[in-house]
Structures are given as structure tokens and as C-alpha cells.
PDB file of C-alpha atoms and ligand atoms in Angstrom:
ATOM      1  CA  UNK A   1       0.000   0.000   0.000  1.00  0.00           C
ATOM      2  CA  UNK A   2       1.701   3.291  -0.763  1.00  0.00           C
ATOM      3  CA  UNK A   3      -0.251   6.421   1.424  1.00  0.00           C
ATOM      4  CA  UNK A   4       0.737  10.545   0.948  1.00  0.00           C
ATOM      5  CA  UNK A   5      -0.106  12.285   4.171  1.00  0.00           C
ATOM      6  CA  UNK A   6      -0.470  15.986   3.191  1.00  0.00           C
ATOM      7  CA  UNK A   7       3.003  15.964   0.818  1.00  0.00           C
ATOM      8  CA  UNK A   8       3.986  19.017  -0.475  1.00  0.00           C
ATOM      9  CA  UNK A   9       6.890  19.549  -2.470  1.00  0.00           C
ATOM     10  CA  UNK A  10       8.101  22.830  -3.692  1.00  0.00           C
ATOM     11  CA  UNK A  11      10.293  24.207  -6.537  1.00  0.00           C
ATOM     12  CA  UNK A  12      11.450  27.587  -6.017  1.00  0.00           C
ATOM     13  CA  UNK A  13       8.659  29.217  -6.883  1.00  0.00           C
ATOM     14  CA  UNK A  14       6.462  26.420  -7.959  1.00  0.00           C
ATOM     15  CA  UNK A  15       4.067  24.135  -5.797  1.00  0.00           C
ATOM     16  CA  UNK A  16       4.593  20.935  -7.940  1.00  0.00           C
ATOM     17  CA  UNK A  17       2.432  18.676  -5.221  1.00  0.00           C
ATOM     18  CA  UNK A  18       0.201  20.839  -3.134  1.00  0.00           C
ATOM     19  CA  UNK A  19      -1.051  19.165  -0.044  1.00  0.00           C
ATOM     20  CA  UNK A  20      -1.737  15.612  -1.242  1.00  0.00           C
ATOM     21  CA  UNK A  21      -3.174  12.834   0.783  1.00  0.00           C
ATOM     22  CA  UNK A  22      -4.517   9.148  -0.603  1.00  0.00           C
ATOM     23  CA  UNK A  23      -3.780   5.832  -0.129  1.00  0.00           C
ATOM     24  CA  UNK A  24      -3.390   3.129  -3.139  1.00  0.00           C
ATOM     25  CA  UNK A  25      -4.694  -0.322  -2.284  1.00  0.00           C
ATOM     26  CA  UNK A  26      -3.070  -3.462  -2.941  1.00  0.00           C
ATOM     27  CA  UNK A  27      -5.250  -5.887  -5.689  1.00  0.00           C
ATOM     28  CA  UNK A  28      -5.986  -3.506  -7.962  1.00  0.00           C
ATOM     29  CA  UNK A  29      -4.638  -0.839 -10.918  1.00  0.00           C
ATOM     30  CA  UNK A  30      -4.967   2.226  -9.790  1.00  0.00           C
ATOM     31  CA  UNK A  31      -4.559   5.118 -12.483  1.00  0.00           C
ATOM     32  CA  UNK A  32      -2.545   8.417 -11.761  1.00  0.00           C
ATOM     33  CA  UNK A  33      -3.964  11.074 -14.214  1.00  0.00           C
ATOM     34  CA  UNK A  34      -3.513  14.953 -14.446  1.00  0.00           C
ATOM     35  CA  UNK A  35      -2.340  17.777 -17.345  1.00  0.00           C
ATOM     36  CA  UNK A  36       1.002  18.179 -18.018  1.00  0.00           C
ATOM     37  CA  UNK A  37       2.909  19.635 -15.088  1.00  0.00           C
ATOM     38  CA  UNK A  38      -0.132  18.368 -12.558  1.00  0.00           C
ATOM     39  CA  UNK A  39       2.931  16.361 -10.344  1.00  0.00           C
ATOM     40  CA  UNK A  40       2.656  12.892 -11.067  1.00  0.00           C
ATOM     41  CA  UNK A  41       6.115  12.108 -11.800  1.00  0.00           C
ATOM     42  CA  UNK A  42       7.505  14.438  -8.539  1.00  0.00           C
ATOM     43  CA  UNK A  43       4.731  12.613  -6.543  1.00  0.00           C
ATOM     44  CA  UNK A  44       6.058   9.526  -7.584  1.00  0.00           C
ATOM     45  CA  UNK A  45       9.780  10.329  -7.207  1.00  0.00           C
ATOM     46  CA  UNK A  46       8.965  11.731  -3.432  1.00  0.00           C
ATOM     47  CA  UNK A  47       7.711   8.034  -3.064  1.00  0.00           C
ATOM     48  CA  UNK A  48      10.748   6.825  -4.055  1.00  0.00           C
ATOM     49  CA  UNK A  49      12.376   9.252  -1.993  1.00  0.00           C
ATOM     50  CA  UNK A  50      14.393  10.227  -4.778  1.00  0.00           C
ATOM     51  CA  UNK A  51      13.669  13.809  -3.936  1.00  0.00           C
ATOM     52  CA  UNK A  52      12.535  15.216   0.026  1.00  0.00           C
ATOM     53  CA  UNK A  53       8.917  16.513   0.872  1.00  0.00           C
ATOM     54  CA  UNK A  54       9.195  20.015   1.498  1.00  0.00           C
ATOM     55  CA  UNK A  55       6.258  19.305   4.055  1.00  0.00           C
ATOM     56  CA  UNK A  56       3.966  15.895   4.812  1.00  0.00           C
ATOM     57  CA  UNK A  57       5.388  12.827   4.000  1.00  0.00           C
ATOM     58  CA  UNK A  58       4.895   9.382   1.395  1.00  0.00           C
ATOM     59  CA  UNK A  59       4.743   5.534   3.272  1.00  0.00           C
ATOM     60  CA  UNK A  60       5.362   2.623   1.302  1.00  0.00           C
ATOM     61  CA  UNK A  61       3.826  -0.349   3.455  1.00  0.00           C
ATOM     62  CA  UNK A  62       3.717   2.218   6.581  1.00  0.00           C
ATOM     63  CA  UNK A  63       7.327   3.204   5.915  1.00  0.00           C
ATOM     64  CA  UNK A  64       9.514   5.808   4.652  1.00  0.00           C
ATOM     65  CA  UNK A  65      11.290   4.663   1.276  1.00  0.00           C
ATOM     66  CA  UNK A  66      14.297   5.838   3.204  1.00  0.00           C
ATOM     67  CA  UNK A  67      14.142   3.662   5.592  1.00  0.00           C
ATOM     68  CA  UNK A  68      13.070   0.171   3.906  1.00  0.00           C
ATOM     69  CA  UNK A  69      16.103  -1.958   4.466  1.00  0.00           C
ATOM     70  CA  UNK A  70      15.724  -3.890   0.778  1.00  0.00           C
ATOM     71  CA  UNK A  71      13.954  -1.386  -1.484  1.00  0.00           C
ATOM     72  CA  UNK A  72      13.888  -3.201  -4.289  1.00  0.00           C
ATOM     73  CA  UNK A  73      12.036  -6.094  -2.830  1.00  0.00           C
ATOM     74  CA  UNK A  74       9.304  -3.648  -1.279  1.00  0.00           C
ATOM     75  CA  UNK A  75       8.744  -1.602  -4.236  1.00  0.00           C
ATOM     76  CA  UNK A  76       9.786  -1.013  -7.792  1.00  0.00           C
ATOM     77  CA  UNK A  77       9.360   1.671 -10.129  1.00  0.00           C
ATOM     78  CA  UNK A  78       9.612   2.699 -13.978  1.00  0.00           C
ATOM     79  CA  UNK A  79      10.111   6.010 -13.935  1.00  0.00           C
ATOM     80  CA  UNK A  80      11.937   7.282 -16.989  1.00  0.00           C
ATOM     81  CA  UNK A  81      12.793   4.415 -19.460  1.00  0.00           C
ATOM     82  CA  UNK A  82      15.848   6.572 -21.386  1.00  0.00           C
ATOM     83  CA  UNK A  83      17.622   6.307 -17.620  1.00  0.00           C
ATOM     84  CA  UNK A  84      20.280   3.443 -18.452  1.00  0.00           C
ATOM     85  CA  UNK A  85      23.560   2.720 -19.722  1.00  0.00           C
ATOM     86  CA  UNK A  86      23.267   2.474 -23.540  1.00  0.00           C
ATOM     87  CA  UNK A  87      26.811   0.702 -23.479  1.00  0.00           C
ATOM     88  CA  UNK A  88      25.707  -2.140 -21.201  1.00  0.00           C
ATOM     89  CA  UNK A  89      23.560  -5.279 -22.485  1.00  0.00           C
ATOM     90  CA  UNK A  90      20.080  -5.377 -21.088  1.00  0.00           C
ATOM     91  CA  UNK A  91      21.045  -9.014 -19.155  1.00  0.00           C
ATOM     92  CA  UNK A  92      24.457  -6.847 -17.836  1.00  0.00           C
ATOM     93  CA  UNK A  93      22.158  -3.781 -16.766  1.00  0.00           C
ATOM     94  CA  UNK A  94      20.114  -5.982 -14.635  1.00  0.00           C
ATOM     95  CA  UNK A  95      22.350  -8.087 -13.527  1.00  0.00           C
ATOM     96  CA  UNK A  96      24.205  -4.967 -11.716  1.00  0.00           C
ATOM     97  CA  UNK A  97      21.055  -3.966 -10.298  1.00  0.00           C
ATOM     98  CA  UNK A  98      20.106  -7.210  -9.072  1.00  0.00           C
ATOM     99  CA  UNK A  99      23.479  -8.178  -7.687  1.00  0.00           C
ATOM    100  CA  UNK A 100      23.617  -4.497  -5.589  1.00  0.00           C
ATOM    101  CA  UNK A 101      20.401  -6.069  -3.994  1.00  0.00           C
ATOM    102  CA  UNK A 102      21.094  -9.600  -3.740  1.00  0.00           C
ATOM    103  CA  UNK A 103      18.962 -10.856  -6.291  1.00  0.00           C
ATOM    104  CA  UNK A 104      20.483 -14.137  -8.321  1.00  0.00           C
ATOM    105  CA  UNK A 105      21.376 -14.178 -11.624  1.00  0.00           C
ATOM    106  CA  UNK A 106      18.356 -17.049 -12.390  1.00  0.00           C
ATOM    107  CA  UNK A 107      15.894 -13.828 -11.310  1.00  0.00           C
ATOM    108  CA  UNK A 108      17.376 -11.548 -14.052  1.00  0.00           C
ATOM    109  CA  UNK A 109      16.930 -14.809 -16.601  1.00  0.00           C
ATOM    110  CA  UNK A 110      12.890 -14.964 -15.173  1.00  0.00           C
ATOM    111  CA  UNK A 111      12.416 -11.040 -15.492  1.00  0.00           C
ATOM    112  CA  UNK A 112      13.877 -10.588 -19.262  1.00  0.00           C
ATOM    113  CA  UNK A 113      11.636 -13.532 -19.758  1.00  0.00           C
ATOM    114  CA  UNK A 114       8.549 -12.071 -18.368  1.00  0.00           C
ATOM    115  CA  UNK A 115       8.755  -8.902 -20.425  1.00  0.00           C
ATOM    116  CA  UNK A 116      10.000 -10.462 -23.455  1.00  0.00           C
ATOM    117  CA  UNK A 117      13.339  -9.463 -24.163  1.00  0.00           C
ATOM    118  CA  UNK A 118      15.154 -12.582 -23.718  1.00  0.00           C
ATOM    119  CA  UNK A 119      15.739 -12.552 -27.421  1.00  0.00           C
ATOM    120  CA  UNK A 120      18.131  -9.624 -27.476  1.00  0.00           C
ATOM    121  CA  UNK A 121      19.537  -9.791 -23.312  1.00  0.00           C
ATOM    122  CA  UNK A 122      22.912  -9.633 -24.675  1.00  0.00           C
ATOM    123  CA  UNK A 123      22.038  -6.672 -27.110  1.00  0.00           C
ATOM    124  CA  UNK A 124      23.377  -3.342 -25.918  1.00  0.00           C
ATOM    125  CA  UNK A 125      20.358  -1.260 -24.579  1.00  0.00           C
ATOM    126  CA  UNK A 126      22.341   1.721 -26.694  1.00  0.00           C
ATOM    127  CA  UNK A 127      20.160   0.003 -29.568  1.00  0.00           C
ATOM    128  CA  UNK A 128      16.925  -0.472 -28.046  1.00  0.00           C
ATOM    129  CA  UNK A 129      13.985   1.004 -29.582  1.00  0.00           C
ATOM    130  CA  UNK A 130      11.990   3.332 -26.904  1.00  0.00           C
ATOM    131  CA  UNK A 131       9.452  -0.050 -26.455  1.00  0.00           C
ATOM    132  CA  UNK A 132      12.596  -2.021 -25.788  1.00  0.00           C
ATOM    133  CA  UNK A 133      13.760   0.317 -23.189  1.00  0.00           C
ATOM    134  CA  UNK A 134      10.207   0.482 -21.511  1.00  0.00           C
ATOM    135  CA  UNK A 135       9.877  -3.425 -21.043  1.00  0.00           C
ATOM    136  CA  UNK A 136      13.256  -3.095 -19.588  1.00  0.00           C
ATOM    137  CA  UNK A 137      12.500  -0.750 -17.282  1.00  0.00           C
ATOM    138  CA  UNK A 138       9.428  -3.005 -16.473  1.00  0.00           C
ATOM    139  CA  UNK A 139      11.790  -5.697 -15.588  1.00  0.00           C
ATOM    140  CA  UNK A 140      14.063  -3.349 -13.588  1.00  0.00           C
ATOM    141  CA  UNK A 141      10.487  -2.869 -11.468  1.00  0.00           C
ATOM    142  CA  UNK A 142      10.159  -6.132 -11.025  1.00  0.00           C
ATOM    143  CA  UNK A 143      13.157  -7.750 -10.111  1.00  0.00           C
ATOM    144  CA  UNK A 144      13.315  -7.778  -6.457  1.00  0.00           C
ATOM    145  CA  UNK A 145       9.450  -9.275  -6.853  1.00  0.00           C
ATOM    146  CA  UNK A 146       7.895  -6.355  -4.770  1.00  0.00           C
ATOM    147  CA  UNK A 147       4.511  -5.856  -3.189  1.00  0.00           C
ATOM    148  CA  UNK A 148       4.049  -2.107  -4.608  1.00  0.00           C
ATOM    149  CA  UNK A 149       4.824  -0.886  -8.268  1.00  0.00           C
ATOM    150  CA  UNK A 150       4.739   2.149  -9.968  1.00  0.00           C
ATOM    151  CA  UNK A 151       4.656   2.599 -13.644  1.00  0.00           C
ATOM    152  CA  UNK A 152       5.367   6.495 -15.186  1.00  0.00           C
ATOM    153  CA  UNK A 153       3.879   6.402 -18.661  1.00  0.00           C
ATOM    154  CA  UNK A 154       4.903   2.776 -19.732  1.00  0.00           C
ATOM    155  CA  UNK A 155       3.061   2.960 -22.732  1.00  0.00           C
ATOM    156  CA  UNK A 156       5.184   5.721 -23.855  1.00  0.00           C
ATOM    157  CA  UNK A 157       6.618   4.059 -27.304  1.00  0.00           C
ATOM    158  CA  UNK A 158       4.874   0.977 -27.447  1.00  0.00           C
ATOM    159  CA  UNK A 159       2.985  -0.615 -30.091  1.00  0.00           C
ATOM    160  CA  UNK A 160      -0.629  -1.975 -30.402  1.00  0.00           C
ATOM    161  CA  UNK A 161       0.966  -5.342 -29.007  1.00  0.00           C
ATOM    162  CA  UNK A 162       3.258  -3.936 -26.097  1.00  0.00           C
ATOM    163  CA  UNK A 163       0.144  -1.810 -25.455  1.00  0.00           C
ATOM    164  CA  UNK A 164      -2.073  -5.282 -24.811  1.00  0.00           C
ATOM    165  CA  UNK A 165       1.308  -6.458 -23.084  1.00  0.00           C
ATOM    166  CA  UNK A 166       1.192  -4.305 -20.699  1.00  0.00           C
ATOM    167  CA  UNK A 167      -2.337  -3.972 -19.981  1.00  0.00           C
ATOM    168  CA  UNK A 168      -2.496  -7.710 -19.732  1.00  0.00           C
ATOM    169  CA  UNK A 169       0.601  -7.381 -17.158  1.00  0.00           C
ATOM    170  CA  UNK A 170      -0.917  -4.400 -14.796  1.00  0.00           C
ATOM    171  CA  UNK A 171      -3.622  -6.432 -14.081  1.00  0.00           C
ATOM    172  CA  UNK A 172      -1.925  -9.767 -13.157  1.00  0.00           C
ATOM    173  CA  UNK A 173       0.542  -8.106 -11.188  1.00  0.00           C
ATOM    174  CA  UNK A 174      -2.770  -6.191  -9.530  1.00  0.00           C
ATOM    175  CA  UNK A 175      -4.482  -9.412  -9.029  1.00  0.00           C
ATOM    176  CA  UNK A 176      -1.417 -11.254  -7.238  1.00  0.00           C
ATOM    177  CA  UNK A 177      -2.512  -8.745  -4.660  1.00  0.00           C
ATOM    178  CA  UNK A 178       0.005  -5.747  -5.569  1.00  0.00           C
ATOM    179  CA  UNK A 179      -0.462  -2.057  -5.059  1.00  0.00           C
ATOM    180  CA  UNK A 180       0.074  -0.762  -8.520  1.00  0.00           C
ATOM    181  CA  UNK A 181       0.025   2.665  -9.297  1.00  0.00           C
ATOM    182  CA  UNK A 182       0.051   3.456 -13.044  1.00  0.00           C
ATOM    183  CA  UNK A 183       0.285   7.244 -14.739  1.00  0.00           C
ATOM    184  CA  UNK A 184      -1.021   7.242 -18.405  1.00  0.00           C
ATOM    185  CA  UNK A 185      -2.702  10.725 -20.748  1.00  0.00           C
ATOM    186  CA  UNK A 186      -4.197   7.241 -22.916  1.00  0.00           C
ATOM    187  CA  UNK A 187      -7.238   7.610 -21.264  1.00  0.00           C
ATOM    188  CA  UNK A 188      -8.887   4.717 -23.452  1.00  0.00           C
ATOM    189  CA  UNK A 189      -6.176   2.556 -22.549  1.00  0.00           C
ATOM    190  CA  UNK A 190      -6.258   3.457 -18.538  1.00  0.00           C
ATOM    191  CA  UNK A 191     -10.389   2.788 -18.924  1.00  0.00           C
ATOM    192  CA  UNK A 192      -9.548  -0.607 -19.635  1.00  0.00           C
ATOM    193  CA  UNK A 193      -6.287  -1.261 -17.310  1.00  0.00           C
ATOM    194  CA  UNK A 194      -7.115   0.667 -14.047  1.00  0.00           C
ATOM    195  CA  UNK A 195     -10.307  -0.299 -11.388  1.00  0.00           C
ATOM    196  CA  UNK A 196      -9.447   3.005  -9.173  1.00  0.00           C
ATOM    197  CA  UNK A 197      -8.501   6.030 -10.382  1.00  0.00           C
ATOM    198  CA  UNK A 198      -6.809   9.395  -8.687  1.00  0.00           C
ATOM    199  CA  UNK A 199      -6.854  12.572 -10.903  1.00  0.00           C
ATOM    200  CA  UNK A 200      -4.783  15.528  -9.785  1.00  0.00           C
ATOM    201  CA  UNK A 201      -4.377  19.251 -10.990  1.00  0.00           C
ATOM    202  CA  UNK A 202      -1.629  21.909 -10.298  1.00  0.00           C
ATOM    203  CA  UNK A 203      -0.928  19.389  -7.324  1.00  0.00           C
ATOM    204  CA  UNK A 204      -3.624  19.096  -5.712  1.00  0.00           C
ATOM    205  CA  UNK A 205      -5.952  16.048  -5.455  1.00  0.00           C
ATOM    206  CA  UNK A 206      -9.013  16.977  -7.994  1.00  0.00           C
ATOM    207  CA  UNK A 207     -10.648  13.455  -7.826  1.00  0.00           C
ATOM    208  CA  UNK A 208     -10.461   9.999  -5.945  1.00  0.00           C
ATOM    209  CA  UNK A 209     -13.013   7.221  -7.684  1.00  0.00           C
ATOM    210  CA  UNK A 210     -13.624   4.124  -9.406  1.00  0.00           C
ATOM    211  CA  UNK A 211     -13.756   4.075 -13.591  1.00  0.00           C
ATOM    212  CA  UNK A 212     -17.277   2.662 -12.766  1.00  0.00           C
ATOM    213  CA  UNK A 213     -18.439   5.507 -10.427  1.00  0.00           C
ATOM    214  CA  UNK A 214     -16.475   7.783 -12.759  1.00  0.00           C
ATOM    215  CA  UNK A 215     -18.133   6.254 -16.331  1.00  0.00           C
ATOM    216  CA  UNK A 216     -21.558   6.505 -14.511  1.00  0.00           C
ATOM    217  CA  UNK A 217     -21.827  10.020 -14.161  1.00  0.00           C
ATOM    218  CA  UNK A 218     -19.791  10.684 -17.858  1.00  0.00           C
ATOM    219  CA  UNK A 219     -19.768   9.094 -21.328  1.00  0.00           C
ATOM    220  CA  UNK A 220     -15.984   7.619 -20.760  1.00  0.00           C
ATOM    221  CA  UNK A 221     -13.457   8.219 -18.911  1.00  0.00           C
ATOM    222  CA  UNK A 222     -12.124  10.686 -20.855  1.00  0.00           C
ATOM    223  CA  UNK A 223     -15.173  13.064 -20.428  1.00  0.00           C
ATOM    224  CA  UNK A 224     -14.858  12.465 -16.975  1.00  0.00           C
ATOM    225  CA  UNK A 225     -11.057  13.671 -16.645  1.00  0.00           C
ATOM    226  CA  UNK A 226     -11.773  16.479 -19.718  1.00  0.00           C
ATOM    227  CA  UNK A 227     -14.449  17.963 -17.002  1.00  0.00           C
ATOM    228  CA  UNK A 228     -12.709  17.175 -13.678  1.00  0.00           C
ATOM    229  CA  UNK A 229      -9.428  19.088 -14.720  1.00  0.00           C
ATOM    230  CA  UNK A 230     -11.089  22.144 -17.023  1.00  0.00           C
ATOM    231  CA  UNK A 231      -8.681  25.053 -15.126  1.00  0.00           C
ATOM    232  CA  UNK A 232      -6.049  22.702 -13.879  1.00  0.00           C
ATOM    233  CA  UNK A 233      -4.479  22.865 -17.457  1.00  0.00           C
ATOM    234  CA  UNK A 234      -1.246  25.152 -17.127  1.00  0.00           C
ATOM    235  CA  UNK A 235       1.769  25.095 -18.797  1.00  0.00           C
ATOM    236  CA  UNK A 236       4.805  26.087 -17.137  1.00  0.00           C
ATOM    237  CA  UNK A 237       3.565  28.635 -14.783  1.00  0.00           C
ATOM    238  CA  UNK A 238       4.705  29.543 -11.184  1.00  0.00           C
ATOM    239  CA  UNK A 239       2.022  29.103  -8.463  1.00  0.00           C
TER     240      UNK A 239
HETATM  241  N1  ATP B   1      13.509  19.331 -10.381  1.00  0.00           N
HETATM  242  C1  ATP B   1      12.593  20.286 -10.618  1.00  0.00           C
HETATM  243  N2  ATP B   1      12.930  21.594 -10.502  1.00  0.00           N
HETATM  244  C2  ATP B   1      12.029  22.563 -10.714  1.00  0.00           C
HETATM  245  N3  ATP B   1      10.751  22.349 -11.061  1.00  0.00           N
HETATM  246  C3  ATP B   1      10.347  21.074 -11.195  1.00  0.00           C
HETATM  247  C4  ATP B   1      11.239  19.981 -10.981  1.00  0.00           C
HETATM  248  N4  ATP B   1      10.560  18.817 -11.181  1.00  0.00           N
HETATM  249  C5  ATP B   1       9.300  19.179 -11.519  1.00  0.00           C
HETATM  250  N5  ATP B   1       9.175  20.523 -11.527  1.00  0.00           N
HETATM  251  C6  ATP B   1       7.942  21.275 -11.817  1.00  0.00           C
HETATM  252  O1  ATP B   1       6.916  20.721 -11.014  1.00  0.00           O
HETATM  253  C7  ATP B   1       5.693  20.679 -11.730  1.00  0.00           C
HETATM  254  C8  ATP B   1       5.174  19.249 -11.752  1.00  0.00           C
HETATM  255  O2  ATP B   1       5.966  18.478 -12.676  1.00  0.00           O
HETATM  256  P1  ATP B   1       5.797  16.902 -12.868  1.00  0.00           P
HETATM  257  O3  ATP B   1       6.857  16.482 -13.817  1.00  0.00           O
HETATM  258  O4  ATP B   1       5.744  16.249 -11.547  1.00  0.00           O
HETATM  259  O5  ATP B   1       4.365  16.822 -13.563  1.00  0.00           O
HETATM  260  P2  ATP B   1       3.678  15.597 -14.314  1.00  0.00           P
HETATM  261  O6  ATP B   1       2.268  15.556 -13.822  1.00  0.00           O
HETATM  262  O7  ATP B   1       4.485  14.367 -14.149  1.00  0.00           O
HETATM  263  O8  ATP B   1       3.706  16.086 -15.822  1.00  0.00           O
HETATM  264  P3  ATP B   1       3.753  15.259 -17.227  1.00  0.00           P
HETATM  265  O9  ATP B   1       2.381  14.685 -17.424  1.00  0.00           O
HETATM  266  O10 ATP B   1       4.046  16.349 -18.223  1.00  0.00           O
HETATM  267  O11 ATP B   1       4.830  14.234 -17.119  1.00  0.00           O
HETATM  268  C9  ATP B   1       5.967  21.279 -13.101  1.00  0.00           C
HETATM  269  O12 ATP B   1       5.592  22.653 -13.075  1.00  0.00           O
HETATM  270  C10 ATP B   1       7.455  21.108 -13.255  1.00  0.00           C
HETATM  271  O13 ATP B   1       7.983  22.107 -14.089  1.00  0.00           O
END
């Protein structure tokens, strides 16, 4: 379960996540949506605590990413797929990241498996097509086999078939009982991936719902979010 007790992170002069508390339950996709700039990605780096609250605070299982002994078997994240070595082959990549958390070599084998790039392990990643580079930062995610996972735009670069892939994959890893929090702008796509979604604006939380409760009251889900975040749209502007 990841929950955000009031976080707040500031930028100089911009309030990139403005006071946000929810909680993400385990069994489930749940779908992180906002405009451009609305602080997904610095909500889910604060998670990660790749970056420090400015106020409030992010729990992983009750915890502090900080202070989890063996991140990587606790939680795993893809947050920006370009963020690797191109000189290094994909089974090399993962193999250092697995062997800094002692994770065995027959895991990395399992993982490149799993997303499909067993084919081309010993390619260098240097090569990899953005789709390439996505499933590999899915296996990244998943290599210490953790409870919570968190997916930045995974669809990013993916075809019609990766697209399905990764559907298909959200919701097994959802129904093995994981917390999986998943940001998308396909809203088509999230309608059909995510049960639960959380919709947030110029950091703050705009809207906390199921698709169902959210397709009931709209024609889709993507008259839903068009309505919920009508004056959250900025671009680039201090607040
Ligand atoms: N390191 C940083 N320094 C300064 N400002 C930042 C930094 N990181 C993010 N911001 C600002 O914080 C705000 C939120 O950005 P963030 O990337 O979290 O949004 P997002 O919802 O992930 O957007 P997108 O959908 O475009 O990926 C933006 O105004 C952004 O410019």
C-alpha cells in the first residue's frame, strides 16, 4: 500500500504537489492522471524518496522509502525508461542492479523472460527502440518481486501489441494482490487497465473514484477527466 499524508513539495517558486493525501490499495490498478505539469512524476519520485517533501510525507507499506532496508524487494518503479547505460547489455544492466540487492542471476533470466526481451539480453540497450527500453524498465520494477509498483507512462513508445502487453501485465501483477500505481494521458487505454482512479491538478488532489463511479456520471473516462481538470491545465507557470 503506498499512502501521501499531506506531501507538499516545492520548486522555487512552484508548488509541484500541493497538499496531497490518498492511499493506493493493494489488488488492484490504480490510475494516476492529471495535465502536463499536474505532479505525477515528482509525486512519484517523493515516493521513491528520490527527492525530500518540502512538508507531509509518502509511506510505502507504513514506511519511509528511506528507511526500507531492501527497497527493491518492497517496491519497484519505472520512472523514466531513457535512464540506463546504452553501453551495457540489457542481461548486464540488470544483472548490476540485481546483484547491488542480492537478487540471483536465475531472477534476471525470469524477469527478461517475463517482459520479453530474452531474445536480445545480450544486445546493448544503446540500440533499443523506446518499447525495448520500456519493457526493460518493467523488468528493472520487477526484479526484487515487490509488493508495490509504480509505472510512469509505460506505454510511452509501445505498439498496439506492447500496449495489450502491458495492460495484460498491470492487471496480473494487480491481481497477485500488488499495489500498482500506473500514470497514463491514454485515457482509453487506462479505462480498460485501471479499477481506481486518482486525478490531480496543479498538485492538488481533484478526484479519488472508481472508472465505474467515474463512467456513470460521464460518457468515458475521458469526459470524466476532460471535465474534472477544465482550469487545472497550465503550462509552465509559477504558483
Ligand atoms: N527538479 C525540478 N525543478 C524545478 N521544477 C520542477 C522539478 N521537477 C518538476 N518541476 C515542476 O513541477 C511541476 C510538476 O511536474 P511533474 O513532472 O511532476 O508533472 P507531471 O504531472 O508528471 O507532468 P507530465 O504529465 O508532463 O509528465 C511542473 O511545473 C514542473 O515544471
Amino acid at each position: 500500500m503506498i499512502e501521501l499524508q499531506h506531501l507538499t513539495k516545492r520548486y522555487g517558486g512552484t508548488l509541484a504537489v500541493d497538499d496531497l493525501s490518498f492511499k493506493v490499495e493493494p489488488g488492484h490498478v490504480t490510475g494516476f492522471l492529471g495535465p502536463n505539469g499536474a505532479g505525477k512524476s515528482t509525486t512519484m519520485r517523493l515516493i521513491l524518496g528520490l527527492d525530500a517533501p518540502t512538508s507531509g510525507q509518502a509511506l510505502v507499506n507504513g514506511r519511509r522509502y528511506t528507511s526500507i532496508a531492501k527497497p527493491m524487494h518492497e517496491v519497484g518503479a519505472l520512472l523514466d525508461a531513457g535512464a540506463v547505460h546504452g553501453g551495457r547489455s540489457a542481461y548486464n544492466h540488470l544483472l548490476s542492479l540485481a546483484r547491488t540487492n542480492d537478487i540471483g542471476p536465475t531472477r534476471v533470466a525470469e524477469v527478461l523472460d517475463q517482459v520479453g526481451l530474452a531474445g536480445v539480453a545480450r544486445k546493448r540497450v544503446g540500440g533499443f527502440s523506446l518499447g525495448m527500453k520500456q519493457r526493460l524498465g518493467i523488468a528493472s520494477a520487477l526484479l526484487g518481486d515487490p509488493a508495490v509498483l509504480m509505472f510512469d507512462e509505460p506505454v510511452n513508445g509501445l505498439d498496439p501489441d506492447g500496449v495489450r502487453w502491458i495492460r495484460d501485465l498491470m492487471r496480473s501483477l494487480a491481481a497477485e494482490g500488488r499495489t500498482i500505481l500506473l500514470s497514463s494521458h491514454l485515457m482509453s487505454e487506462m479505462a480498460l487497465t485501471a479499477e481506481r482512479i486518482i486525478i490531480v491538478g496543479r498538485g492538488k488532489l481533484i478526484a479519488e473514484a472508481t472508472v465505474t463511479e467515474l463512467t456513470a456520471h460521464y460518457p468515458s473516462l475521458e469526459d470524466a477527466y476532460m471535465a474534472l481538470t477544465a482550469g487545472s491545465v497550465q503550462y509552465g507557470a509559477s504558483r
